[in-house]
Coordinates of C-alpha atoms and ligand atoms in Angstrom, one line a residue:
Chain A
M148 CA -26.9 26.4 -8.6
Q149 CA -28.8 23.3 -9.0
S150 CA -26.8 20.2 -6.9
A151 CA -26.7 16.6 -8.2
P152 CA -28.5 13.9 -6.8
T153 CA -26.3 12.6 -3.9
L154 CA -26.2 9.1 -1.2
Y155 CA -24.0 11.7 0.7
R156 CA -26.9 12.8 4.2
G157 CA -25.1 15.3 5.5
R158 CA -25.8 16.4 8.9
E159 CA -24.2 14.5 13.2
G160 CA -23.6 11.4 10.6
M161 CA -21.8 13.1 7.9
W162 CA -19.9 15.8 9.3
M163 CA -18.5 12.7 11.8
W164 CA -17.1 10.6 9.1
V165 CA -15.1 14.2 7.9
V166 CA -13.8 14.2 11.8
H167 CA -13.5 10.6 12.2
R168 CA -11.1 10.6 8.8
A169 CA -9.5 13.3 9.1
T170 CA -8.7 12.5 12.9
G171 CA -7.6 9.0 11.5
V172 CA -4.6 11.0 9.1
A173 CA -3.1 13.6 12.0
I174 CA -3.0 10.6 14.8
F175 CA -1.8 7.9 11.7
F176 CA 1.4 10.3 10.3
F177 CA 2.1 11.6 14.7
L178 CA 2.7 7.8 15.3
V179 CA 5.4 7.6 12.6
V180 CA 7.0 10.9 13.8
H181 CA 6.7 10.1 16.9
V182 CA 8.2 6.8 17.2
I183 CA 10.7 8.4 15.2
D184 CA 12.0 10.9 18.2
T185 CA 12.0 8.3 20.9
A186 CA 14.2 6.3 18.4
L187 CA 16.5 9.0 19.7
V188 CA 17.4 7.2 22.7
R189 CA 19.4 4.7 20.7
V190 CA 20.8 7.5 19.2
S191 CA 22.2 9.2 23.0
P192 CA 20.4 9.9 26.4
E193 CA 21.2 13.9 25.4
A194 CA 19.9 13.3 21.4
Y195 CA 16.7 11.7 23.0
N196 CA 16.6 14.4 25.5
E197 CA 17.1 17.7 23.6
V198 CA 14.5 16.8 21.5
I199 CA 11.6 16.0 24.0
A200 CA 12.4 19.0 25.5
S201 CA 10.7 21.0 21.7
Y202 CA 8.0 18.5 24.0
K203 CA 7.5 20.7 26.6
T204 CA 7.6 23.8 25.0
P205 CA 3.9 26.0 24.9
I206 CA 3.5 25.7 21.4
F207 CA 4.1 21.7 21.2
G208 CA 2.0 22.0 24.9
L209 CA -0.7 23.6 22.9
V210 CA -0.7 21.1 20.2
E211 CA 0.2 18.3 22.8
A212 CA -3.5 19.1 23.5
G213 CA -5.3 18.9 20.0
L214 CA -3.9 15.9 20.4
V215 CA -5.4 14.1 22.9
A216 CA -9.2 16.3 22.1
A217 CA -8.2 14.3 18.4
I218 CA -7.6 10.8 19.7
I219 CA -10.9 11.2 22.3
L220 CA -12.8 12.1 19.5
H221 CA -11.2 8.8 17.6
A222 CA -11.8 6.4 19.5
F223 CA -15.5 7.0 20.8
N224 CA -16.2 7.5 17.5
G225 CA -15.6 4.8 16.4
L226 CA -16.9 3.3 19.2
R227 CA -20.1 4.7 17.8
I228 CA -19.6 2.8 14.7
I229 CA -18.9 0.0 16.1
A230 CA -22.4 0.1 18.2
I231 CA -24.2 0.9 14.8
D232 CA -22.5 -1.9 13.2
T233 CA -24.1 -4.6 16.2
W234 CA -27.1 -2.2 18.1
P235 CA -30.6 -1.4 15.3
W236 CA -30.6 1.0 18.3
A237 CA -27.6 2.4 17.8
L238 CA -28.7 2.5 14.5
K239 CA -31.9 4.6 14.9
H240 CA -30.3 6.9 17.0
Q241 CA -26.7 7.3 16.0
R242 CA -27.2 11.4 15.4
A243 CA -27.5 11.7 19.2
L244 CA -24.6 9.8 19.6
V245 CA -22.9 12.2 17.9
W246 CA -23.3 14.5 20.7
V247 CA -22.6 12.1 23.2
V248 CA -19.0 11.4 21.6
W249 CA -18.2 14.7 21.5
G250 CA -20.2 15.4 24.9
I251 CA -17.6 12.7 26.6
M252 CA -15.0 15.4 24.4
I253 CA -15.5 17.8 26.5
V254 CA -15.5 15.9 29.4
L255 CA -12.6 14.0 29.5
M256 CA -10.6 17.8 27.7
A257 CA -12.0 19.4 30.9
G258 CA -9.9 16.4 32.8
F259 CA -6.7 16.8 31.3
L260 CA -6.6 20.5 30.6
P261 CA -5.6 21.8 33.8
R262 CA -3.0 19.9 35.2
H263 CA -1.5 20.1 31.7
L264 CA -1.3 22.8 30.5
S265 CA -0.1 24.0 34.1
H266 CA 2.3 21.5 33.5
V267 CA 3.4 23.5 30.5
F268 CA 2.5 27.0 31.3
G269 CA 4.1 26.7 34.8
G270 CA 7.1 24.8 34.3
A271 CA 5.6 22.6 37.3
Chain B
M72 CA -35.4 0.3 12.9
Q73 CA -33.8 -2.6 11.5
A74 CA -30.1 -1.6 9.6
P75 CA -31.1 -1.8 6.1
E76 CA -29.9 -4.7 3.7
L77 CA -27.5 -3.6 2.2
K78 CA -26.7 -5.4 -1.2
A79 CA -22.6 -7.1 -2.4
P80 CA -21.6 -4.3 -4.7
A81 CA -21.1 -4.8 -8.3
F82 CA -17.5 -3.7 -8.5
V83 CA -14.9 -2.0 -6.2
R84 CA -13.1 0.9 -7.8
S85 CA -9.6 -0.7 -7.1
G86 CA -11.2 -2.7 -9.4
R87 CA -10.7 -5.5 -7.8
S88 CA -13.2 -8.2 -6.6
R89 CA -14.8 -7.9 -2.8
T90 CA -12.7 -10.2 -1.2
Q91 CA -12.0 -11.8 2.2
V92 CA -9.7 -9.8 2.6
E93 CA -12.0 -6.6 3.6
R94 CA -13.9 -9.2 5.9
W95 CA -11.1 -9.4 7.7
S96 CA -9.6 -6.0 7.5
W97 CA -12.8 -5.1 9.1
I98 CA -12.6 -7.2 11.4
F99 CA -9.5 -6.0 12.5
M100 CA -10.4 -2.7 12.3
R101 CA -13.1 -3.7 15.6
A102 CA -10.6 -5.4 17.5
S103 CA -7.5 -4.1 17.5
G104 CA -9.8 -0.2 17.7
V105 CA -10.9 -1.6 21.0
I106 CA -7.3 -3.0 22.5
L107 CA -6.3 -0.1 21.3
I108 CA -8.4 2.3 23.5
V109 CA -6.5 0.5 26.7
L110 CA -3.4 0.9 25.2
I111 CA -3.5 4.4 24.7
F112 CA -5.7 6.1 26.8
T113 CA -2.8 4.4 29.4
H114 CA 0.0 5.3 27.7
L115 CA -2.0 9.2 27.7
F116 CA -2.3 9.1 30.9
I117 CA 0.6 7.8 32.1
N118 CA 3.6 9.9 30.5
L119 CA 1.0 13.1 30.7
L120 CA -0.9 13.1 33.7
T121 CA 1.5 11.5 36.6
G122 CA 4.4 13.0 38.6
D123 CA 5.3 16.3 36.4
G124 CA 2.9 15.6 33.3
V125 CA 5.1 16.4 30.2
N126 CA 7.6 17.9 31.8
Q127 CA 9.2 14.6 33.4
I128 CA 9.5 12.5 30.2
D129 CA 13.7 11.9 29.1
F130 CA 15.9 9.6 28.7
A131 CA 16.0 8.5 32.6
F132 CA 12.0 8.0 33.1
V133 CA 12.2 5.9 29.6
A134 CA 14.6 4.0 30.8
G135 CA 12.7 3.8 34.1
K136 CA 9.4 2.5 32.1
W137 CA 11.5 0.4 30.0
A138 CA 13.1 -1.8 33.3
S139 CA 9.9 -3.7 33.4
P140 CA 8.3 -5.8 30.7
L141 CA 4.8 -5.1 32.1
W142 CA 5.9 -1.3 29.8
K143 CA 8.7 -3.5 26.7
V144 CA 5.4 -5.2 25.8
W145 CA 2.9 -2.5 26.5
D146 CA 5.0 -0.1 24.2
L147 CA 5.1 -3.3 21.3
T148 CA 1.9 -3.9 21.5
M149 CA 0.5 -0.9 21.2
L150 CA 3.6 0.0 18.6
V151 CA 2.5 -2.9 15.6
L152 CA -1.1 -2.9 16.2
A153 CA -1.4 1.1 16.1
M154 CA 0.8 0.9 13.2
I155 CA -1.3 -2.3 11.7
H156 CA -4.7 0.2 11.9
G157 CA -3.2 3.4 10.8
G158 CA -1.4 2.1 7.9
N159 CA -4.6 0.3 6.7
G160 CA -7.7 3.0 7.0
M161 CA -4.6 4.8 4.9
R162 CA -5.3 1.5 2.6
L163 CA -9.1 2.6 3.1
L164 CA -8.3 6.0 2.1
I165 CA -5.9 5.3 -0.7
N166 CA -9.2 3.8 -2.0
D167 CA -11.4 6.0 -2.3
Y168 CA -9.3 8.8 -3.1
A169 CA -6.9 8.0 -5.0
R170 CA -8.2 7.7 -9.0
T171 CA -5.6 5.8 -11.5
T172 CA -4.1 2.7 -11.0
W173 CA -0.9 3.9 -10.6
L174 CA -1.3 6.1 -8.4
R175 CA -3.0 3.6 -6.4
K176 CA -0.5 1.1 -6.8
T177 CA 2.9 3.5 -6.5
L178 CA 0.8 5.1 -3.0
K179 CA -0.1 1.9 -1.1
V180 CA 3.7 0.8 -1.6
A181 CA 5.3 3.1 -0.6
L182 CA 2.3 3.3 2.8
A183 CA 3.9 -0.9 3.0
T184 CA 7.1 0.3 3.1
S185 CA 6.8 2.4 5.5
V186 CA 4.5 0.8 7.8
T187 CA 6.8 -2.2 8.1
L188 CA 10.1 0.2 8.1
I189 CA 8.5 2.0 11.4
I190 CA 7.3 -1.2 12.7
V191 CA 11.0 -2.5 12.5
L192 CA 12.7 0.7 13.6
G193 CA 10.2 0.5 16.9
S194 CA 10.6 -2.9 17.7
L195 CA 14.3 -2.4 17.8
V196 CA 14.4 0.1 19.3
I197 CA 12.9 -1.6 22.8
F198 CA 14.4 -4.8 22.3
T199 CA 17.8 -3.0 21.8
F200 CA 17.5 -0.3 24.6
D201 CA 20.6 0.3 26.6
P202 CA 19.6 1.5 29.9
C203 CA 23.2 2.9 30.5
P204 CA 25.1 3.6 28.0
E205 CA 29.1 4.0 28.6
G206 CA 31.0 7.9 29.0
T207 CA 27.3 9.6 29.3
D208 CA 27.4 11.9 31.8
P209 CA 25.5 10.3 35.4
A210 CA 23.4 13.7 35.0
L211 CA 21.7 12.1 32.5
L212 CA 21.0 8.6 33.4
N213 CA 18.5 6.8 35.6
I214 CA 21.1 6.5 38.3
E215 CA 19.4 4.3 41.5
L216 CA 18.6 1.4 38.1
C217 CA 22.1 2.3 36.7
E218 CA 23.2 1.3 39.8
D219 CA 21.2 -1.3 40.8
L220 CA 21.9 -2.8 37.4
G221 CA 26.0 -2.3 38.9
R222 CA 26.8 -0.5 35.6
L223 CA 27.6 2.9 37.3
Ligands
LIG285 C1 1.5 13.9 23.4 C2 0.9 12.9 23.7 C3 2.5 11.3 23.5 C4 3.6 12.2 24.7 C5 3.9 12.9 25.5 C6 3.9 10.4 24.7 C7 5.4 9.2 25.1 C8 6.3 9.2 25.0 C9 7.5 8.3 26.4 C10 7.6 8.8 26.8 C11 8.1 7.0 24.9 C12 8.9 6.0 25.4 C13 8.4 5.5 26.4 C14 7.4 4.9 27.3 O1 6.7 6.2 28.0 O2 6.2 3.9 27.5 C15 6.4 6.7 23.9 C16 7.2 5.4 23.8 C17 5.4 4.7 22.2 N1 5.0 6.2 21.7 FE1 4.0 7.9 22.9 N2 3.8 9.6 23.9 C18 2.2 10.5 22.6 C19 1.6 10.1 22.0 C20 1.0 8.6 21.2 C21 0.0 8.2 20.7 C22 -1.2 9.0 20.6 C23 0.6 6.6 20.4 C24 -0.7 5.9 19.8 C25 -0.2 6.3 18.7 C26 1.5 6.5 21.1 C27 1.8 6.2 20.8 C28 3.3 5.2 21.2 C29 4.8 4.0 21.1 C30 4.0 2.9 20.4 C31 5.6 4.1 22.0 C32 7.1 3.1 21.6 C33 7.8 3.9 20.8 C34 8.6 2.5 20.3 O3 8.8 1.4 19.7 O4 10.4 3.1 19.9 N3 2.0 7.2 21.7 N4 5.6 7.8 23.9

């Protein structure tokens, strides 16, 4: 099928734009839920502890890891966007900077995951 | 290479002409974004990587943190900036994807209402927090803190 002419350039820049929107929406909805779960401290200590206990289960532990990865991607891609808007150098290398963002995510997750997963799965 | 010269768009999908509001939105997203990186990464570090990580979190842990004005101000700033940053981001998505005026209006009213409610709820929680509620099993409380406060 012949595709219509489009402004979308594809490749790393456009995919990162999709990732930025998707992670932004996910983090927004997490925050809405998170303020409500934190509000349980005003209901009673029992209610708060009971709900927070679910954050410590293996499934939620993995969701938290995904959330942290999403936050890292969104944060450092945000800095990439600011850089592209500000410096011609960054605009010229915007595609390489996408890989820098993923690289930072991998390095930070490599530091975060062993400790977090041993808390979640080791019970320590 | 130079950034391409951009002409102001003749119209936007929302039908309104571009105003200073969009300029402030652009500046706010960048300024709040940079501040949120510091606020949120610290929040995640303290709550997930210090001590027993996620397993340390319970009522007594929150009481310990909010005994310090620093963390109250920290959380309040994070709450307000993150909800406005996220809410404004959602507004941009509504502009892009909601195709009828009616749908855009409805979604934006719903969005503004939720953002306001969450900011009010979160602020009330921080300001009215009681670390030692009457009649609670002391095992659930931050005993040291409540003894210091003369509440136990
Ligand atoms: C899985 C990761 C997270 C955990 C375990 C966590 C845990 C907590 C805990 C225990 C509190 C109570 C007070 C305190 O510790 O300062 C809290 C409050 C708060 N958190 Fe998080 N948090 C997480 C992620 C986030 C993220 C990503 C954001 C922002 C986008 C965020 C924003 C907030 C805000 C605004 C409050 C204050 C809520 C209020 O005003 O009632 N948190 N969080």
